[in-house]
């Protein structure tokens, strides 16, 4: 019942095409599978549940050694993997320049990159806004599956959480 192609693609993506990371990831998946199936008298094949549990555990444990906690906390507060400067302004209640600075820091860290533009909002038109996307598959999985509880994140006095 496992979609082999989709699973293989997800595993390679989350391992960031690194053989070393792939070994770590597969180890985590197999350990999770063993834990879930310890009561089985005879062995069983990997299930999608075991694979997903291993992927989730791996990204949560590994990501903090790759990026700074403050940077990750900011990205998680966006609650989406695609965003614009205006989305950052709303989430952090900051002006356009402060939002640009945050986005630039995230780009420099390698978590996000500009992936396109969005049409201007409103009747007046105006210039299109840049659209950014989370490009790290590990961070993307954490955001999409809501693996991090926002209340557990460190909170800076100068930041407010937007809804």
PDB file of C-alpha atoms in Angstrom:
ATOM      1  CA  UNK A   1       0.000   0.000   0.000  1.00  0.00           C
ATOM      2  CA  UNK A   2       3.054   2.298  -0.267  1.00  0.00           C
ATOM      3  CA  UNK A   3       3.381   4.626  -3.256  1.00  0.00           C
ATOM      4  CA  UNK A   4       7.006   3.737  -3.973  1.00  0.00           C
ATOM      5  CA  UNK A   5       7.716   6.539  -6.458  1.00  0.00           C
ATOM      6  CA  UNK A   6       6.259   9.301  -4.278  1.00  0.00           C
ATOM      7  CA  UNK A   7       7.979   7.894  -1.181  1.00  0.00           C
ATOM      8  CA  UNK A   8      11.337   7.650  -2.946  1.00  0.00           C
ATOM      9  CA  UNK A   9      10.986  11.217  -4.202  1.00  0.00           C
ATOM     10  CA  UNK A  10      10.124  12.465  -0.688  1.00  0.00           C
ATOM     11  CA  UNK A  11      13.044  10.609   0.893  1.00  0.00           C
ATOM     12  CA  UNK A  12      15.572  11.919  -1.638  1.00  0.00           C
ATOM     13  CA  UNK A  13      14.189  15.435  -1.302  1.00  0.00           C
ATOM     14  CA  UNK A  14      14.288  15.427   2.496  1.00  0.00           C
ATOM     15  CA  UNK A  15      17.810  13.945   2.443  1.00  0.00           C
ATOM     16  CA  UNK A  16      18.744  16.994   0.321  1.00  0.00           C
ATOM     17  CA  UNK A  17      20.386  14.650  -2.193  1.00  0.00           C
ATOM     18  CA  UNK A  18      23.118  13.865   0.339  1.00  0.00           C
ATOM     19  CA  UNK A  19      24.175  10.217   0.709  1.00  0.00           C
ATOM     20  CA  UNK A  20      25.138  10.813   4.349  1.00  0.00           C
ATOM     21  CA  UNK A  21      21.744  12.361   5.120  1.00  0.00           C
ATOM     22  CA  UNK A  22      20.032   9.536   3.238  1.00  0.00           C
ATOM     23  CA  UNK A  23      21.701   6.974   5.532  1.00  0.00           C
ATOM     24  CA  UNK A  24      20.629   8.953   8.626  1.00  0.00           C
ATOM     25  CA  UNK A  25      17.087   9.285   7.295  1.00  0.00           C
ATOM     26  CA  UNK A  26      16.751   5.599   6.429  1.00  0.00           C
ATOM     27  CA  UNK A  27      18.089   4.692   9.873  1.00  0.00           C
ATOM     28  CA  UNK A  28      15.395   6.860  11.480  1.00  0.00           C
ATOM     29  CA  UNK A  29      12.669   5.316   9.298  1.00  0.00           C
ATOM     30  CA  UNK A  30      13.773   1.769  10.100  1.00  0.00           C
ATOM     31  CA  UNK A  31      14.032   2.484  13.833  1.00  0.00           C
ATOM     32  CA  UNK A  32      10.508   3.941  13.791  1.00  0.00           C
ATOM     33  CA  UNK A  33       9.301   0.892  11.878  1.00  0.00           C
ATOM     34  CA  UNK A  34      10.935  -1.455  14.409  1.00  0.00           C
ATOM     35  CA  UNK A  35       9.370   0.431  17.322  1.00  0.00           C
ATOM     36  CA  UNK A  36       5.916   0.289  15.746  1.00  0.00           C
ATOM     37  CA  UNK A  37       6.187  -3.386  14.875  1.00  0.00           C
ATOM     38  CA  UNK A  38       8.088  -4.768  17.883  1.00  0.00           C
ATOM     39  CA  UNK A  39       5.163  -7.017  18.828  1.00  0.00           C
ATOM     40  CA  UNK A  40       5.119  -8.748  15.419  1.00  0.00           C
ATOM     41  CA  UNK A  41       6.443 -12.292  15.633  1.00  0.00           C
ATOM     42  CA  UNK A  42       7.662 -12.298  12.063  1.00  0.00           C
ATOM     43  CA  UNK A  43       9.070  -9.350  10.141  1.00  0.00           C
ATOM     44  CA  UNK A  44       6.918  -7.124   8.006  1.00  0.00           C
ATOM     45  CA  UNK A  45       7.501  -4.702   5.166  1.00  0.00           C
ATOM     46  CA  UNK A  46       7.812  -0.976   5.731  1.00  0.00           C
ATOM     47  CA  UNK A  47       4.416   0.667   5.926  1.00  0.00           C
ATOM     48  CA  UNK A  48       3.484   4.194   4.929  1.00  0.00           C
ATOM     49  CA  UNK A  49       2.777   4.947   8.595  1.00  0.00           C
ATOM     50  CA  UNK A  50       6.318   3.923   9.578  1.00  0.00           C
ATOM     51  CA  UNK A  51       7.835   5.879   6.703  1.00  0.00           C
ATOM     52  CA  UNK A  52       5.862   9.027   7.549  1.00  0.00           C
ATOM     53  CA  UNK A  53       6.710   8.712  11.249  1.00  0.00           C
ATOM     54  CA  UNK A  54      10.399   8.331  10.393  1.00  0.00           C
ATOM     55  CA  UNK A  55      10.361  11.304   8.014  1.00  0.00           C
ATOM     56  CA  UNK A  56       8.599  13.478  10.585  1.00  0.00           C
ATOM     57  CA  UNK A  57      10.983  12.498  13.374  1.00  0.00           C
ATOM     58  CA  UNK A  58      14.037  13.026  11.159  1.00  0.00           C
ATOM     59  CA  UNK A  59      13.088  16.532  10.018  1.00  0.00           C
ATOM     60  CA  UNK A  60      12.223  17.662  13.541  1.00  0.00           C
ATOM     61  CA  UNK A  61      15.476  16.340  14.998  1.00  0.00           C
ATOM     62  CA  UNK A  62      17.808  17.310  12.156  1.00  0.00           C
ATOM     63  CA  UNK A  63      16.652  20.802  11.204  1.00  0.00           C
ATOM     64  CA  UNK A  64      17.873  22.560  14.357  1.00  0.00           C
ATOM     65  CA  UNK A  65      21.444  21.525  13.570  1.00  0.00           C
ATOM     66  CA  UNK A  66      21.169  23.048  10.093  1.00  0.00           C
ATOM     67  CA  UNK A  67      19.591  26.458  10.778  1.00  0.00           C
ATOM     68  CA  UNK A  68      19.497  28.858  13.699  1.00  0.00           C
ATOM     69  CA  UNK A  69      16.503  28.417  15.999  1.00  0.00           C
ATOM     70  CA  UNK A  70      15.538  32.094  15.662  1.00  0.00           C
ATOM     71  CA  UNK A  71      15.445  31.856  11.861  1.00  0.00           C
ATOM     72  CA  UNK A  72      13.373  28.681  11.951  1.00  0.00           C
ATOM     73  CA  UNK A  73      10.964  30.189  14.468  1.00  0.00           C
ATOM     74  CA  UNK A  74      10.354  33.129  12.150  1.00  0.00           C
ATOM     75  CA  UNK A  75       9.717  30.894   9.128  1.00  0.00           C
ATOM     76  CA  UNK A  76       7.334  28.651  11.076  1.00  0.00           C
ATOM     77  CA  UNK A  77       5.249  31.663  12.098  1.00  0.00           C
ATOM     78  CA  UNK A  78       4.376  32.302   8.445  1.00  0.00           C
ATOM     79  CA  UNK A  79       2.367  29.041   8.423  1.00  0.00           C
ATOM     80  CA  UNK A  80       2.700  28.673   4.638  1.00  0.00           C
ATOM     81  CA  UNK A  81       5.482  27.662   2.268  1.00  0.00           C
ATOM     82  CA  UNK A  82       4.703  30.435  -0.249  1.00  0.00           C
ATOM     83  CA  UNK A  83       4.505  34.060   0.802  1.00  0.00           C
ATOM     84  CA  UNK A  84       5.049  37.690  -0.172  1.00  0.00           C
ATOM     85  CA  UNK A  85       6.518  40.696   1.606  1.00  0.00           C
ATOM     86  CA  UNK A  86       2.976  41.681   2.604  1.00  0.00           C
ATOM     87  CA  UNK A  87       2.444  38.285   4.269  1.00  0.00           C
ATOM     88  CA  UNK A  88       5.610  38.819   6.341  1.00  0.00           C
ATOM     89  CA  UNK A  89       4.451  42.329   7.272  1.00  0.00           C
ATOM     90  CA  UNK A  90       1.156  40.921   8.519  1.00  0.00           C
ATOM     91  CA  UNK A  91       2.659  37.973  10.390  1.00  0.00           C
ATOM     92  CA  UNK A  92       5.231  40.080  12.245  1.00  0.00           C
ATOM     93  CA  UNK A  93       3.420  43.435  12.205  1.00  0.00           C
ATOM     94  CA  UNK A  94       6.428  45.211  10.733  1.00  0.00           C
ATOM     95  CA  UNK A  95       6.911  47.700   7.911  1.00  0.00           C
ATOM     96  CA  UNK A  96       7.902  46.749   4.345  1.00  0.00           C
ATOM     97  CA  UNK A  97      11.627  47.392   4.886  1.00  0.00           C
ATOM     98  CA  UNK A  98      11.764  45.221   8.012  1.00  0.00           C
ATOM     99  CA  UNK A  99       9.945  42.460   6.118  1.00  0.00           C
ATOM    100  CA  UNK A 100      12.471  42.732   3.255  1.00  0.00           C
ATOM    101  CA  UNK A 101      15.303  42.425   5.777  1.00  0.00           C
ATOM    102  CA  UNK A 102      13.787  39.256   7.265  1.00  0.00           C
ATOM    103  CA  UNK A 103      13.272  37.740   3.821  1.00  0.00           C
ATOM    104  CA  UNK A 104      16.847  38.615   2.825  1.00  0.00           C
ATOM    105  CA  UNK A 105      18.148  36.882   5.973  1.00  0.00           C
ATOM    106  CA  UNK A 106      16.108  33.782   5.133  1.00  0.00           C
ATOM    107  CA  UNK A 107      17.428  33.838   1.557  1.00  0.00           C
ATOM    108  CA  UNK A 108      21.000  34.155   2.816  1.00  0.00           C
ATOM    109  CA  UNK A 109      20.428  31.162   5.117  1.00  0.00           C
ATOM    110  CA  UNK A 110      19.190  29.136   2.123  1.00  0.00           C
ATOM    111  CA  UNK A 111      15.709  28.433   3.473  1.00  0.00           C
ATOM    112  CA  UNK A 112      13.738  30.512   0.957  1.00  0.00           C
ATOM    113  CA  UNK A 113      14.166  31.949  -2.504  1.00  0.00           C
ATOM    114  CA  UNK A 114      12.161  34.098  -4.855  1.00  0.00           C
ATOM    115  CA  UNK A 115      10.086  31.827  -7.057  1.00  0.00           C
ATOM    116  CA  UNK A 116       7.874  34.223  -8.966  1.00  0.00           C
ATOM    117  CA  UNK A 117       5.586  37.221  -8.764  1.00  0.00           C
ATOM    118  CA  UNK A 118       1.966  37.766  -7.808  1.00  0.00           C
ATOM    119  CA  UNK A 119      -0.424  40.114  -9.556  1.00  0.00           C
ATOM    120  CA  UNK A 120      -1.014  43.440  -7.808  1.00  0.00           C
ATOM    121  CA  UNK A 121      -3.872  43.447  -5.326  1.00  0.00           C
ATOM    122  CA  UNK A 122      -6.704  45.956  -5.343  1.00  0.00           C
ATOM    123  CA  UNK A 123      -8.324  48.023  -8.055  1.00  0.00           C
ATOM    124  CA  UNK A 124      -5.512  50.560  -8.348  1.00  0.00           C
ATOM    125  CA  UNK A 125      -3.117  48.000  -9.769  1.00  0.00           C
ATOM    126  CA  UNK A 126       0.484  48.805  -8.999  1.00  0.00           C
ATOM    127  CA  UNK A 127       3.559  46.711  -9.412  1.00  0.00           C
ATOM    128  CA  UNK A 128       3.492  42.951  -8.867  1.00  0.00           C
ATOM    129  CA  UNK A 129       4.884  41.625  -5.606  1.00  0.00           C
ATOM    130  CA  UNK A 130       7.605  39.010  -5.402  1.00  0.00           C
ATOM    131  CA  UNK A 131       6.564  35.556  -4.277  1.00  0.00           C
ATOM    132  CA  UNK A 132       8.962  33.553  -2.129  1.00  0.00           C
ATOM    133  CA  UNK A 133       8.925  29.845  -1.364  1.00  0.00           C
ATOM    134  CA  UNK A 134      10.529  27.650   1.255  1.00  0.00           C
ATOM    135  CA  UNK A 135      13.067  25.609  -0.715  1.00  0.00           C
ATOM    136  CA  UNK A 136      14.374  23.341   2.037  1.00  0.00           C
ATOM    137  CA  UNK A 137      12.255  20.176   1.883  1.00  0.00           C
ATOM    138  CA  UNK A 138      12.760  19.536   5.598  1.00  0.00           C
ATOM    139  CA  UNK A 139      11.408  22.931   6.618  1.00  0.00           C
ATOM    140  CA  UNK A 140       8.618  22.618   4.058  1.00  0.00           C
ATOM    141  CA  UNK A 141       7.511  19.289   5.593  1.00  0.00           C
ATOM    142  CA  UNK A 142       7.500  20.783   9.079  1.00  0.00           C
ATOM    143  CA  UNK A 143       5.323  23.679   7.925  1.00  0.00           C
ATOM    144  CA  UNK A 144       2.941  21.647   5.749  1.00  0.00           C
ATOM    145  CA  UNK A 145       2.369  18.966   8.396  1.00  0.00           C
ATOM    146  CA  UNK A 146       2.387  21.458  11.290  1.00  0.00           C
ATOM    147  CA  UNK A 147       4.998  19.407  13.163  1.00  0.00           C
ATOM    148  CA  UNK A 148       6.064  22.355  15.328  1.00  0.00           C
ATOM    149  CA  UNK A 149       3.790  23.851  17.959  1.00  0.00           C
ATOM    150  CA  UNK A 150       4.125  27.638  17.618  1.00  0.00           C
ATOM    151  CA  UNK A 151       3.669  28.138  21.366  1.00  0.00           C
ATOM    152  CA  UNK A 152       6.892  26.175  21.980  1.00  0.00           C
ATOM    153  CA  UNK A 153       9.001  28.524  19.861  1.00  0.00           C
ATOM    154  CA  UNK A 154      11.218  31.199  21.385  1.00  0.00           C
ATOM    155  CA  UNK A 155       9.481  34.560  21.180  1.00  0.00           C
ATOM    156  CA  UNK A 156      11.261  37.857  20.676  1.00  0.00           C
ATOM    157  CA  UNK A 157       9.877  40.928  22.373  1.00  0.00           C
ATOM    158  CA  UNK A 158       9.998  42.850  19.088  1.00  0.00           C
ATOM    159  CA  UNK A 159       7.896  40.249  17.250  1.00  0.00           C
ATOM    160  CA  UNK A 160       4.192  39.616  17.394  1.00  0.00           C
ATOM    161  CA  UNK A 161       2.522  36.548  16.007  1.00  0.00           C
ATOM    162  CA  UNK A 162       0.073  37.294  13.221  1.00  0.00           C
ATOM    163  CA  UNK A 163      -2.956  35.130  12.652  1.00  0.00           C
TER     164      UNK A 163
END
